[in-house]
mmCIF file of C-alpha atoms and ligand atoms in Angstrom:
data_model
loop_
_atom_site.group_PDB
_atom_site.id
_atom_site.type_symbol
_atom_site.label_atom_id
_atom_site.label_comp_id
_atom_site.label_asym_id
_atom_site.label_seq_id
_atom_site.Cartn_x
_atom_site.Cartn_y
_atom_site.Cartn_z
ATOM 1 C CA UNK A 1 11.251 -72.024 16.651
ATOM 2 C CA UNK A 2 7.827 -71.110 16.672
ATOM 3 C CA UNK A 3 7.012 -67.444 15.285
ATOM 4 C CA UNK A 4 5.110 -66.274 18.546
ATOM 5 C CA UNK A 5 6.964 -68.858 21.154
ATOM 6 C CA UNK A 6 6.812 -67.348 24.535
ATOM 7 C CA UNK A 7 4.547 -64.619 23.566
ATOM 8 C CA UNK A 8 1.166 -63.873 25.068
ATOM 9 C CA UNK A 9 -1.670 -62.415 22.751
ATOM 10 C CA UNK A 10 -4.740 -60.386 23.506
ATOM 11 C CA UNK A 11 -7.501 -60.805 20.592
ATOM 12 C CA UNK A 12 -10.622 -58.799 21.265
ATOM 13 C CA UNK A 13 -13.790 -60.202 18.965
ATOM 14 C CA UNK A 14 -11.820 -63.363 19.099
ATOM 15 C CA UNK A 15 -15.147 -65.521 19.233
ATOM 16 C CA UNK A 16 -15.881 -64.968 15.369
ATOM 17 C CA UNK A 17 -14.404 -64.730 12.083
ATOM 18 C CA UNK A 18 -10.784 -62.930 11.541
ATOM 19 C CA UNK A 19 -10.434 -62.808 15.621
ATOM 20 C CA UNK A 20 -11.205 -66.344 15.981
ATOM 21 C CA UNK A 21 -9.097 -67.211 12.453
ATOM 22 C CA UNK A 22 -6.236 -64.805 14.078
ATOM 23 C CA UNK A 23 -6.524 -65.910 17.491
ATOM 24 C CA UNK A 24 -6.069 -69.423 16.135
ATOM 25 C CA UNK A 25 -3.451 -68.795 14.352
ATOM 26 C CA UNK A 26 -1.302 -67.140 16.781
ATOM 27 C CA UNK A 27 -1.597 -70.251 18.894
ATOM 28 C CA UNK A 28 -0.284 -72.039 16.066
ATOM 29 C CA UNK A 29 2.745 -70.512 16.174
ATOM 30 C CA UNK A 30 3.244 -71.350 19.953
ATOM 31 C CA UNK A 31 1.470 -68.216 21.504
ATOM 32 C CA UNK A 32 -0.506 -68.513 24.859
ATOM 33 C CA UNK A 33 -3.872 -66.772 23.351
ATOM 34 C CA UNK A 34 -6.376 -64.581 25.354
ATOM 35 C CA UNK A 35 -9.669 -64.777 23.786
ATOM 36 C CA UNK A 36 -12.046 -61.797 24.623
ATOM 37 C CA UNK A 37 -15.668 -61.153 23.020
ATOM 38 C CA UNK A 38 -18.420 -59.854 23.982
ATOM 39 C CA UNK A 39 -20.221 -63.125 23.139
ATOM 40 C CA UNK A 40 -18.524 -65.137 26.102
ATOM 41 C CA UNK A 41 -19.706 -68.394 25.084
ATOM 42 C CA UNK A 42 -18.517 -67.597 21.665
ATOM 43 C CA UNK A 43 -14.996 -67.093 23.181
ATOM 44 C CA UNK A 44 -15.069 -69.958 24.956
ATOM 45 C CA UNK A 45 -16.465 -72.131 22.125
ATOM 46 C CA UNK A 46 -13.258 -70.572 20.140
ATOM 47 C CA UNK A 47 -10.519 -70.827 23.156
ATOM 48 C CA UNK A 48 -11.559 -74.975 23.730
ATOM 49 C CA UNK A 49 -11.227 -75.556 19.919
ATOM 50 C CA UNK A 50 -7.717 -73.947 20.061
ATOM 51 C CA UNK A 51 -6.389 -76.310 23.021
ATOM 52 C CA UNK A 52 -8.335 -79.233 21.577
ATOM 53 C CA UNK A 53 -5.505 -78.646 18.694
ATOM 54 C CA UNK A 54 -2.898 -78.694 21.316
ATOM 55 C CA UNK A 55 -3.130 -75.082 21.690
ATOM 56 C CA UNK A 56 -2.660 -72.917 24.981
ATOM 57 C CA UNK A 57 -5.827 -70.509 25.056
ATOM 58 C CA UNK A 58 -8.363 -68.757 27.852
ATOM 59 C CA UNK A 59 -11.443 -66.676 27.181
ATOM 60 C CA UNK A 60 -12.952 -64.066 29.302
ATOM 61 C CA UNK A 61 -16.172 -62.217 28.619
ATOM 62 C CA UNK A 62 -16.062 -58.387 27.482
ATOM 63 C CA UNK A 63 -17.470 -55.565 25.961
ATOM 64 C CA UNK A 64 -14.768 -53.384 24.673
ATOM 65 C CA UNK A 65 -17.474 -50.108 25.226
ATOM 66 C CA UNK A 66 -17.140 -50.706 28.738
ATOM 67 C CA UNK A 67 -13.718 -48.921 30.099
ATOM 68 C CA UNK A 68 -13.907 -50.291 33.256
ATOM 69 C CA UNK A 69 -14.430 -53.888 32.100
ATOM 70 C CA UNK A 70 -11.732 -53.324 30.525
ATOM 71 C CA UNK A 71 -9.400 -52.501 32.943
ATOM 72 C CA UNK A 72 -10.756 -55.071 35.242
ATOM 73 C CA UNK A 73 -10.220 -57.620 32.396
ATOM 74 C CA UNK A 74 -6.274 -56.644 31.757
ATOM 75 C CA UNK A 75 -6.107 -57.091 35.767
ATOM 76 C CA UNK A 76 -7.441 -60.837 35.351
ATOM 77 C CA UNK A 77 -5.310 -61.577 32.525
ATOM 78 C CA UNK A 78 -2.572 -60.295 34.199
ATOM 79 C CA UNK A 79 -3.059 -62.222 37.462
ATOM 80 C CA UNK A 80 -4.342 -65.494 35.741
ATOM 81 C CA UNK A 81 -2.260 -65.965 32.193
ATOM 82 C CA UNK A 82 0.052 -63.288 32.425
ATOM 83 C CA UNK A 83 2.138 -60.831 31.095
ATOM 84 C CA UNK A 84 0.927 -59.672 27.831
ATOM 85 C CA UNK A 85 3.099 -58.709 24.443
ATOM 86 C CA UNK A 86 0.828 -58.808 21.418
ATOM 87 C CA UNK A 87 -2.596 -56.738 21.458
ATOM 88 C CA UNK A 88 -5.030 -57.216 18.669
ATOM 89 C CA UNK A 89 -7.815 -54.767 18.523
ATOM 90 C CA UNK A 90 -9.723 -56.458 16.155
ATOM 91 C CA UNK A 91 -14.048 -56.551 17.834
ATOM 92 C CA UNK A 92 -15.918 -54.454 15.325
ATOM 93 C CA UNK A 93 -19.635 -54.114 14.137
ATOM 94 C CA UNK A 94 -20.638 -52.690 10.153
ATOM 95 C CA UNK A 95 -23.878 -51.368 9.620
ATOM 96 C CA UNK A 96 -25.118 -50.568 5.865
ATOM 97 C CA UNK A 97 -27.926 -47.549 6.493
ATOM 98 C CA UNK A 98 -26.390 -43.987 5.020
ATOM 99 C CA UNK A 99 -26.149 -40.562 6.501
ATOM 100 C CA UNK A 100 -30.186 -39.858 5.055
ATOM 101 C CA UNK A 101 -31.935 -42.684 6.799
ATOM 102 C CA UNK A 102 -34.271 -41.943 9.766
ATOM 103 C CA UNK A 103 -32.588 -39.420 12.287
ATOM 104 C CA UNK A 104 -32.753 -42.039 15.509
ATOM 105 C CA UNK A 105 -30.749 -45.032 13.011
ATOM 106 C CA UNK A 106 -28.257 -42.688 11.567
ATOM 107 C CA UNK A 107 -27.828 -41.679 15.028
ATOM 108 C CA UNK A 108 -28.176 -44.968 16.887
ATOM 109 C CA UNK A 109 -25.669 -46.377 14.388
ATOM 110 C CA UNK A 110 -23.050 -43.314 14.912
ATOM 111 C CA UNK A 111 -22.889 -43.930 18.480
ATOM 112 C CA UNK A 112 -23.018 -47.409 17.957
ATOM 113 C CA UNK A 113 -20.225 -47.925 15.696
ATOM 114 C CA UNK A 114 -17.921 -45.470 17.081
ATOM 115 C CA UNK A 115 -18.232 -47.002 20.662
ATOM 116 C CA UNK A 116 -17.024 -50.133 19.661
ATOM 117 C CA UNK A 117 -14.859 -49.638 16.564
ATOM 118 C CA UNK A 118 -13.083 -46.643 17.852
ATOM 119 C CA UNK A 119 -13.688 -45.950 21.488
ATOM 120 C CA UNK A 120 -13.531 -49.835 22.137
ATOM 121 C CA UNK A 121 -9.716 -49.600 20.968
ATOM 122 C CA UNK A 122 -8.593 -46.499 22.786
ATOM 123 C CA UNK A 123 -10.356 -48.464 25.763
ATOM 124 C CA UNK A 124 -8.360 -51.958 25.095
ATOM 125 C CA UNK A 125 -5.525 -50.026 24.712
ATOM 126 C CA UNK A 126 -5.252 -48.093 27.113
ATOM 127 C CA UNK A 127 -6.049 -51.322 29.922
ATOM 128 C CA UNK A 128 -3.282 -53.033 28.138
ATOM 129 C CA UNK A 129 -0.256 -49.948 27.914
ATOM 130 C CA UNK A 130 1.707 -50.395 31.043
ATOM 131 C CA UNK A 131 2.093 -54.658 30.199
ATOM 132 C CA UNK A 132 2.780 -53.952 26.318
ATOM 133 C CA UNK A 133 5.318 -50.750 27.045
ATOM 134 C CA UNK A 134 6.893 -53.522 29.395
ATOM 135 C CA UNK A 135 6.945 -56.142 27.278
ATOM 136 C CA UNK A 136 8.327 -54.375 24.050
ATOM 137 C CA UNK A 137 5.196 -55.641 22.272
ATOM 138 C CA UNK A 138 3.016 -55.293 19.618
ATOM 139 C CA UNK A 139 -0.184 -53.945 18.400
ATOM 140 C CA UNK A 140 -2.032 -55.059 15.359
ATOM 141 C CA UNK A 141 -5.781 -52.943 15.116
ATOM 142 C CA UNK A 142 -8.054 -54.114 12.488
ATOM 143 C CA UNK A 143 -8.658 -51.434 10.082
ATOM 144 C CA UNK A 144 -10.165 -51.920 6.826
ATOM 145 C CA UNK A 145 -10.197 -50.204 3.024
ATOM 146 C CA UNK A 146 -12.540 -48.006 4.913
ATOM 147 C CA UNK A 147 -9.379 -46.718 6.593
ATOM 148 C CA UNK A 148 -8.653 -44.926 3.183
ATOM 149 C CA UNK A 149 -11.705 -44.956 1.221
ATOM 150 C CA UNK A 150 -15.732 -45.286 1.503
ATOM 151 C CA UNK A 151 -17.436 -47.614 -0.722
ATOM 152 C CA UNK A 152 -19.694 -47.596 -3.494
ATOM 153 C CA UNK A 153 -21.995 -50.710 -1.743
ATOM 154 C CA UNK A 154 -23.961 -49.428 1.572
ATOM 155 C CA UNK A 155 -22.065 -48.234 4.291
ATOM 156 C CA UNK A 156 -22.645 -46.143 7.312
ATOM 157 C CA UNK A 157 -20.273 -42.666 7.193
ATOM 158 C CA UNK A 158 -19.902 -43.764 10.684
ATOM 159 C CA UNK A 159 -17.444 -47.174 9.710
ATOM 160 C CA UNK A 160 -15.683 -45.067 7.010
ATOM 161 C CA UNK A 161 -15.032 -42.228 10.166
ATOM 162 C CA UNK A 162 -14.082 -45.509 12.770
ATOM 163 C CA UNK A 163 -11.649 -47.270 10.526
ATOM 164 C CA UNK A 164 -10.067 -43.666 9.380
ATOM 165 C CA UNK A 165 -10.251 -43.331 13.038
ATOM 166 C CA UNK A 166 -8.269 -46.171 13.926
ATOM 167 C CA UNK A 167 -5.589 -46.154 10.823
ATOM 168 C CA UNK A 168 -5.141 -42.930 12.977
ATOM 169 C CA UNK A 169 -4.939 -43.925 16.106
ATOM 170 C CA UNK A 170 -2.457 -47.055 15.014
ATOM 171 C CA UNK A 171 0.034 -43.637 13.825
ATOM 172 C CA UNK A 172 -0.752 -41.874 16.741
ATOM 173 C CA UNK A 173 0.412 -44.648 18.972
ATOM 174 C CA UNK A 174 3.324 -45.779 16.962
ATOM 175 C CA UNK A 175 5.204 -42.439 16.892
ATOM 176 C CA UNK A 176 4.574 -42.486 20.812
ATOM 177 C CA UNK A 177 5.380 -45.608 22.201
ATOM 178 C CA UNK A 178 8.255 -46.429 19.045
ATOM 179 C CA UNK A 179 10.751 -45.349 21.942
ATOM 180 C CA UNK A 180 9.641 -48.082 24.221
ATOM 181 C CA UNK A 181 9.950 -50.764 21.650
ATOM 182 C CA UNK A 182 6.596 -50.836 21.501
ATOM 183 C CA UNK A 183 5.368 -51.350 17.638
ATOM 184 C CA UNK A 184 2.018 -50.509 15.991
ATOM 185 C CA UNK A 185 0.633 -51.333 12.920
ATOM 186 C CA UNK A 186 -2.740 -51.924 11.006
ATOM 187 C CA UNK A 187 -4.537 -54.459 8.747
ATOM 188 C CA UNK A 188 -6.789 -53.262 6.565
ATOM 189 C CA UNK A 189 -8.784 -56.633 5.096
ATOM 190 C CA UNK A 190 -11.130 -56.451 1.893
ATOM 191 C CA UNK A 191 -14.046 -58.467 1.684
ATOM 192 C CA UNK A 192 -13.457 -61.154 4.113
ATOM 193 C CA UNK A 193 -16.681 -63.651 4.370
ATOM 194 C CA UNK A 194 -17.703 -63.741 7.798
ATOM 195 C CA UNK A 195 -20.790 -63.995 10.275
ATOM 196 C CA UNK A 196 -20.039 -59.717 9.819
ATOM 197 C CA UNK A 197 -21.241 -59.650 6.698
ATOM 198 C CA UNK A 198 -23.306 -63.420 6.035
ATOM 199 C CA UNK A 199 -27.245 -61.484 5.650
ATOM 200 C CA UNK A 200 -25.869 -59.453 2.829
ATOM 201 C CA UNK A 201 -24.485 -62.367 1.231
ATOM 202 C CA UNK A 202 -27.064 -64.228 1.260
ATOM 203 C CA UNK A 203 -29.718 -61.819 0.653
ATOM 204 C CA UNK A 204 -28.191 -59.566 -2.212
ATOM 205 C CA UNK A 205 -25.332 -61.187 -4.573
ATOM 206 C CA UNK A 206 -25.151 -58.122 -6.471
ATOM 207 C CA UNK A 207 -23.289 -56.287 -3.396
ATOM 208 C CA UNK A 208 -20.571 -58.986 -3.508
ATOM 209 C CA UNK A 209 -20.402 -58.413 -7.390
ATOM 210 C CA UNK A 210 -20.052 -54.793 -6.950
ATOM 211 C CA UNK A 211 -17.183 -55.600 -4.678
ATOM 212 C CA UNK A 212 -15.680 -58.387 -6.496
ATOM 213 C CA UNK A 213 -15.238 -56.449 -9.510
ATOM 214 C CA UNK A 214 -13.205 -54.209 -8.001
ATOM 215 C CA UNK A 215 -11.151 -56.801 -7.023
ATOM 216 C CA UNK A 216 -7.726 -57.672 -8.774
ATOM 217 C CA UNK A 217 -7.764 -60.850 -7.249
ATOM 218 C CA UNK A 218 -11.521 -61.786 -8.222
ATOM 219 C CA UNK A 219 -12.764 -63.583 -5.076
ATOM 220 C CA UNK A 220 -13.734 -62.884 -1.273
ATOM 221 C CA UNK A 221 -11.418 -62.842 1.311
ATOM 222 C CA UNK A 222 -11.590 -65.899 3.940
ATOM 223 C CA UNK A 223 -10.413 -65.016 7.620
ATOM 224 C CA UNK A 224 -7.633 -66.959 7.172
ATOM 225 C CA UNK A 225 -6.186 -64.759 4.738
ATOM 226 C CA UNK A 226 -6.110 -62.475 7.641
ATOM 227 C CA UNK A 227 -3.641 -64.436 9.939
ATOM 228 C CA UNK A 228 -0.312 -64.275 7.522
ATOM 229 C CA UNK A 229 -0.513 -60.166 8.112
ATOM 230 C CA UNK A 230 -1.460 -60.670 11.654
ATOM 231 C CA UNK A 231 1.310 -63.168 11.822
ATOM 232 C CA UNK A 232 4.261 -60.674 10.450
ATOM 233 C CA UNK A 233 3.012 -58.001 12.729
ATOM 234 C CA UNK A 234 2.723 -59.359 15.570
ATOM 235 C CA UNK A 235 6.318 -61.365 15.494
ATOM 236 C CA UNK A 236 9.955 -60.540 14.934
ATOM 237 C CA UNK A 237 9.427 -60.893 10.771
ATOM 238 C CA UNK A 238 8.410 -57.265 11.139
ATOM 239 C CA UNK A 239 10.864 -56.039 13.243
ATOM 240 C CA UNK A 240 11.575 -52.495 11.588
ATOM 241 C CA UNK A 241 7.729 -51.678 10.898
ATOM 242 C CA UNK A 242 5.771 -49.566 12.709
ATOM 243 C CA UNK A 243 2.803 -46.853 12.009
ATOM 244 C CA UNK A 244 2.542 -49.133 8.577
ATOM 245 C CA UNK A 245 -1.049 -50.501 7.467
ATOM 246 C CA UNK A 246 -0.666 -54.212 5.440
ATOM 247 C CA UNK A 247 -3.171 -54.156 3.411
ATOM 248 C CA UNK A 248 -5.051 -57.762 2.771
ATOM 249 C CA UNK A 249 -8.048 -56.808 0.727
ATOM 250 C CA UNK A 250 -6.804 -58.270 -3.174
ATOM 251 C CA UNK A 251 -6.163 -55.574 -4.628
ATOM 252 C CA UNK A 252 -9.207 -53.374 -3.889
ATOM 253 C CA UNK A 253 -6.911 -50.346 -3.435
ATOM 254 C CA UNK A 254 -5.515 -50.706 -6.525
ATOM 255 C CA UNK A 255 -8.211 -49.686 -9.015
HETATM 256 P P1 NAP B 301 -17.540 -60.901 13.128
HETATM 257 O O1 NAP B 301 -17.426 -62.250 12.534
HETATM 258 O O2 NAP B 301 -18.878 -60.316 13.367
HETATM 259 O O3 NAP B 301 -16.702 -60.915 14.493
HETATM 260 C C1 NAP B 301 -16.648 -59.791 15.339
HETATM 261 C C2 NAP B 301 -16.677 -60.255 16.779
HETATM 262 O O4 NAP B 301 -16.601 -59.096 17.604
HETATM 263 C C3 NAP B 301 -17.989 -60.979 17.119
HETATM 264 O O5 NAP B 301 -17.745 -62.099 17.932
HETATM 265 C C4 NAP B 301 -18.744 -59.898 17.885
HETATM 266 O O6 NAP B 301 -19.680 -60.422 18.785
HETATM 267 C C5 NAP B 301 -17.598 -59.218 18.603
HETATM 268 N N1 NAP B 301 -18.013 -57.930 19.145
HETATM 269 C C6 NAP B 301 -18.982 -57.089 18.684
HETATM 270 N N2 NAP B 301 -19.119 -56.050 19.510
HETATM 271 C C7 NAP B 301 -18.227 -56.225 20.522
HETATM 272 C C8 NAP B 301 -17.922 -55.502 21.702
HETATM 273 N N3 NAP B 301 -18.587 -54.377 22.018
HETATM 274 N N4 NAP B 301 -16.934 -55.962 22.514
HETATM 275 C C9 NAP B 301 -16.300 -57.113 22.220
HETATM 276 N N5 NAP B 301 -16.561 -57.859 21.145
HETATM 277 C C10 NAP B 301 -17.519 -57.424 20.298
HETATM 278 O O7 NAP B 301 -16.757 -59.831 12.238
HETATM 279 P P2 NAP B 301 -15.399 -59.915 11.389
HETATM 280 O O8 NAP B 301 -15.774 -59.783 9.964
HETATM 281 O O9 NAP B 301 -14.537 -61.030 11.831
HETATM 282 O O10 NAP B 301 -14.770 -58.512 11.806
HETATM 283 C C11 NAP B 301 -13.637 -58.389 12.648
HETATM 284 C C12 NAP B 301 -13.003 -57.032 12.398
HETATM 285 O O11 NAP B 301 -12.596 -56.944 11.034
HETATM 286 C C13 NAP B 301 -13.944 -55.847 12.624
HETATM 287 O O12 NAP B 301 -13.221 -54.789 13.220
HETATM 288 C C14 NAP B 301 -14.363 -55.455 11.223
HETATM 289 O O13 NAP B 301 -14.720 -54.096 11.119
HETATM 290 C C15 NAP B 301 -13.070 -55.748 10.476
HETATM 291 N N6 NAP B 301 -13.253 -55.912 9.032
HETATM 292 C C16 NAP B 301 -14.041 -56.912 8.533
HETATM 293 C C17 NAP B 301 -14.178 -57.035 7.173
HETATM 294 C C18 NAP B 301 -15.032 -58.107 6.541
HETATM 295 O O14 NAP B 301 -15.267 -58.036 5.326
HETATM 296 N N7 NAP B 301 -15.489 -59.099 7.289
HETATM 297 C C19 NAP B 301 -13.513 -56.140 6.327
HETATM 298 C C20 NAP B 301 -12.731 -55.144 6.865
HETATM 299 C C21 NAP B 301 -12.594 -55.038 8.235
HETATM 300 P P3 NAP B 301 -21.236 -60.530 18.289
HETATM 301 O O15 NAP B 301 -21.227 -61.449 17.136
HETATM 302 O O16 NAP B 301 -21.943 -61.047 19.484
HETATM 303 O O17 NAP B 301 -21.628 -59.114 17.905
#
């Protein structure tokens, strides 16, 4: 049988790179998929692709930042697809200025950053709780090295604080809900090459070098390295793990 047969999934961000890749991938393995993005037409672009491969997917618009959106949005899924059982919180933004830029950009990105990377998965979350405590299911946030570690390449203190923030959160949650069968686990990818991070790749090599280097594995990431961990955590593979981070990032952590 199929690793996610009767199983509905929830991917926020879902209309680009490691949502769409994960999103994809969950319908592979027989899951009804939810596609949600703030870039509707993205998600919907994403969600046909996935039934034109035989695939059972919907997409509806939303902003993570927005609480009420979201709740309205569980409501809708709810009513229209169904009961959900897997919840990726994966939507997320990067931004590369540093604590010492100008005051309104430091700030801007701060708010910014946390809103959506942080906030935006309390706020998923929380819309979601009552049909994931029924359902036994399973949460899989997107974290990233930045979950442990800043990096030497530019980065805003505000991503390092969000994806701390959320290997938190993913604890948090886990030691709560572990009595409702409810499970809770991170991904933290490396370098993945996606529309996240394409300007910097195309406009200064010597970032990715800096990275690669300090990469066991020597290459990028590619979304798709991203659905085997999202795979394990979201099935029955992974049935004992909870509060656990996978991380898919070569090796970075290593050295
Ligand atoms: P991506 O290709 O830019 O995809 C992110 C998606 O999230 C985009 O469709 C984006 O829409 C959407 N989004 C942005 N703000 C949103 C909001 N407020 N509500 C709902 N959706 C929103 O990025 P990615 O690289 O796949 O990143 C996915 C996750 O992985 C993020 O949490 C990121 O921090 C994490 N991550 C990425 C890397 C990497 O190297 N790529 C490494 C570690 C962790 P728009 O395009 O319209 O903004």
């Amino acid at each position: 049988m199929a690793l996610l047969q009767n199983h509905i999934a929830v991917v926020t961000g879902a209309g680009s790179g490691i949502g769409q890749a994960i999103a994809s991938g969950y319908a592979r393995e027989g899951a009804k998929v939810v596609l949600l993005d703030v870039n509707a037409q993205a998600a919907a672009e994403a969600a046909r692709e996935i039934s034109q491969s035989g695939g059972k997917a919907e997409s509806f618009a939303l902003d993570v930042t927005s609480r009420e959106d979201c709740v309205a949005v569980a409501k809708q899924v709810a009513d229209k697809v169904g009961h959900v059982s897997i919840l990726v919180n994966n939507a997320g933004i990067a931004r590369r200025n540093g604590m010492l830029g100008a005051l309104e950009t430091v700030i801007e990105d701060w708010e910014d950053i946390i809103a959506i990377n942080l906030t935006g998965v309390f706020n998923v979350t929380h819309a979601f709780l009552g049909a994931l405590r029924a359902a036994k299911g399973r949460i899989v946030n997107i974290g990233s090295i930045q979950s442990f570690v800043h990096v030497r390449t530019p980065s805003s203190p505000a991503y390092t604080a969000s994806k701390h923030g959320v290997l938190g959160f993913t604890k948090a949650l886990a030691a709560e809900l572990g009595k409702d069968g409810v499970r809770v686990n991170a991904i933290g990818p490396g370098f993945i090459e996606t529309p996240l991070n394409e300007k910097v790749r195309a406009s200064d090599p010597s970032l990715v070098k800096i990275f690669l280097d300090h990469t066991p594995l020597g290459r990028a990431g590619k979304p798709e390295d991203i659905v085997g961990p999202a795979l394990f955590l979201a099935s029955d593979l992974s049935g004992y793990v909870t509060g656990s981070i996978v991380m898919a990032d070569g090796g970075y952590r290593t050295i």
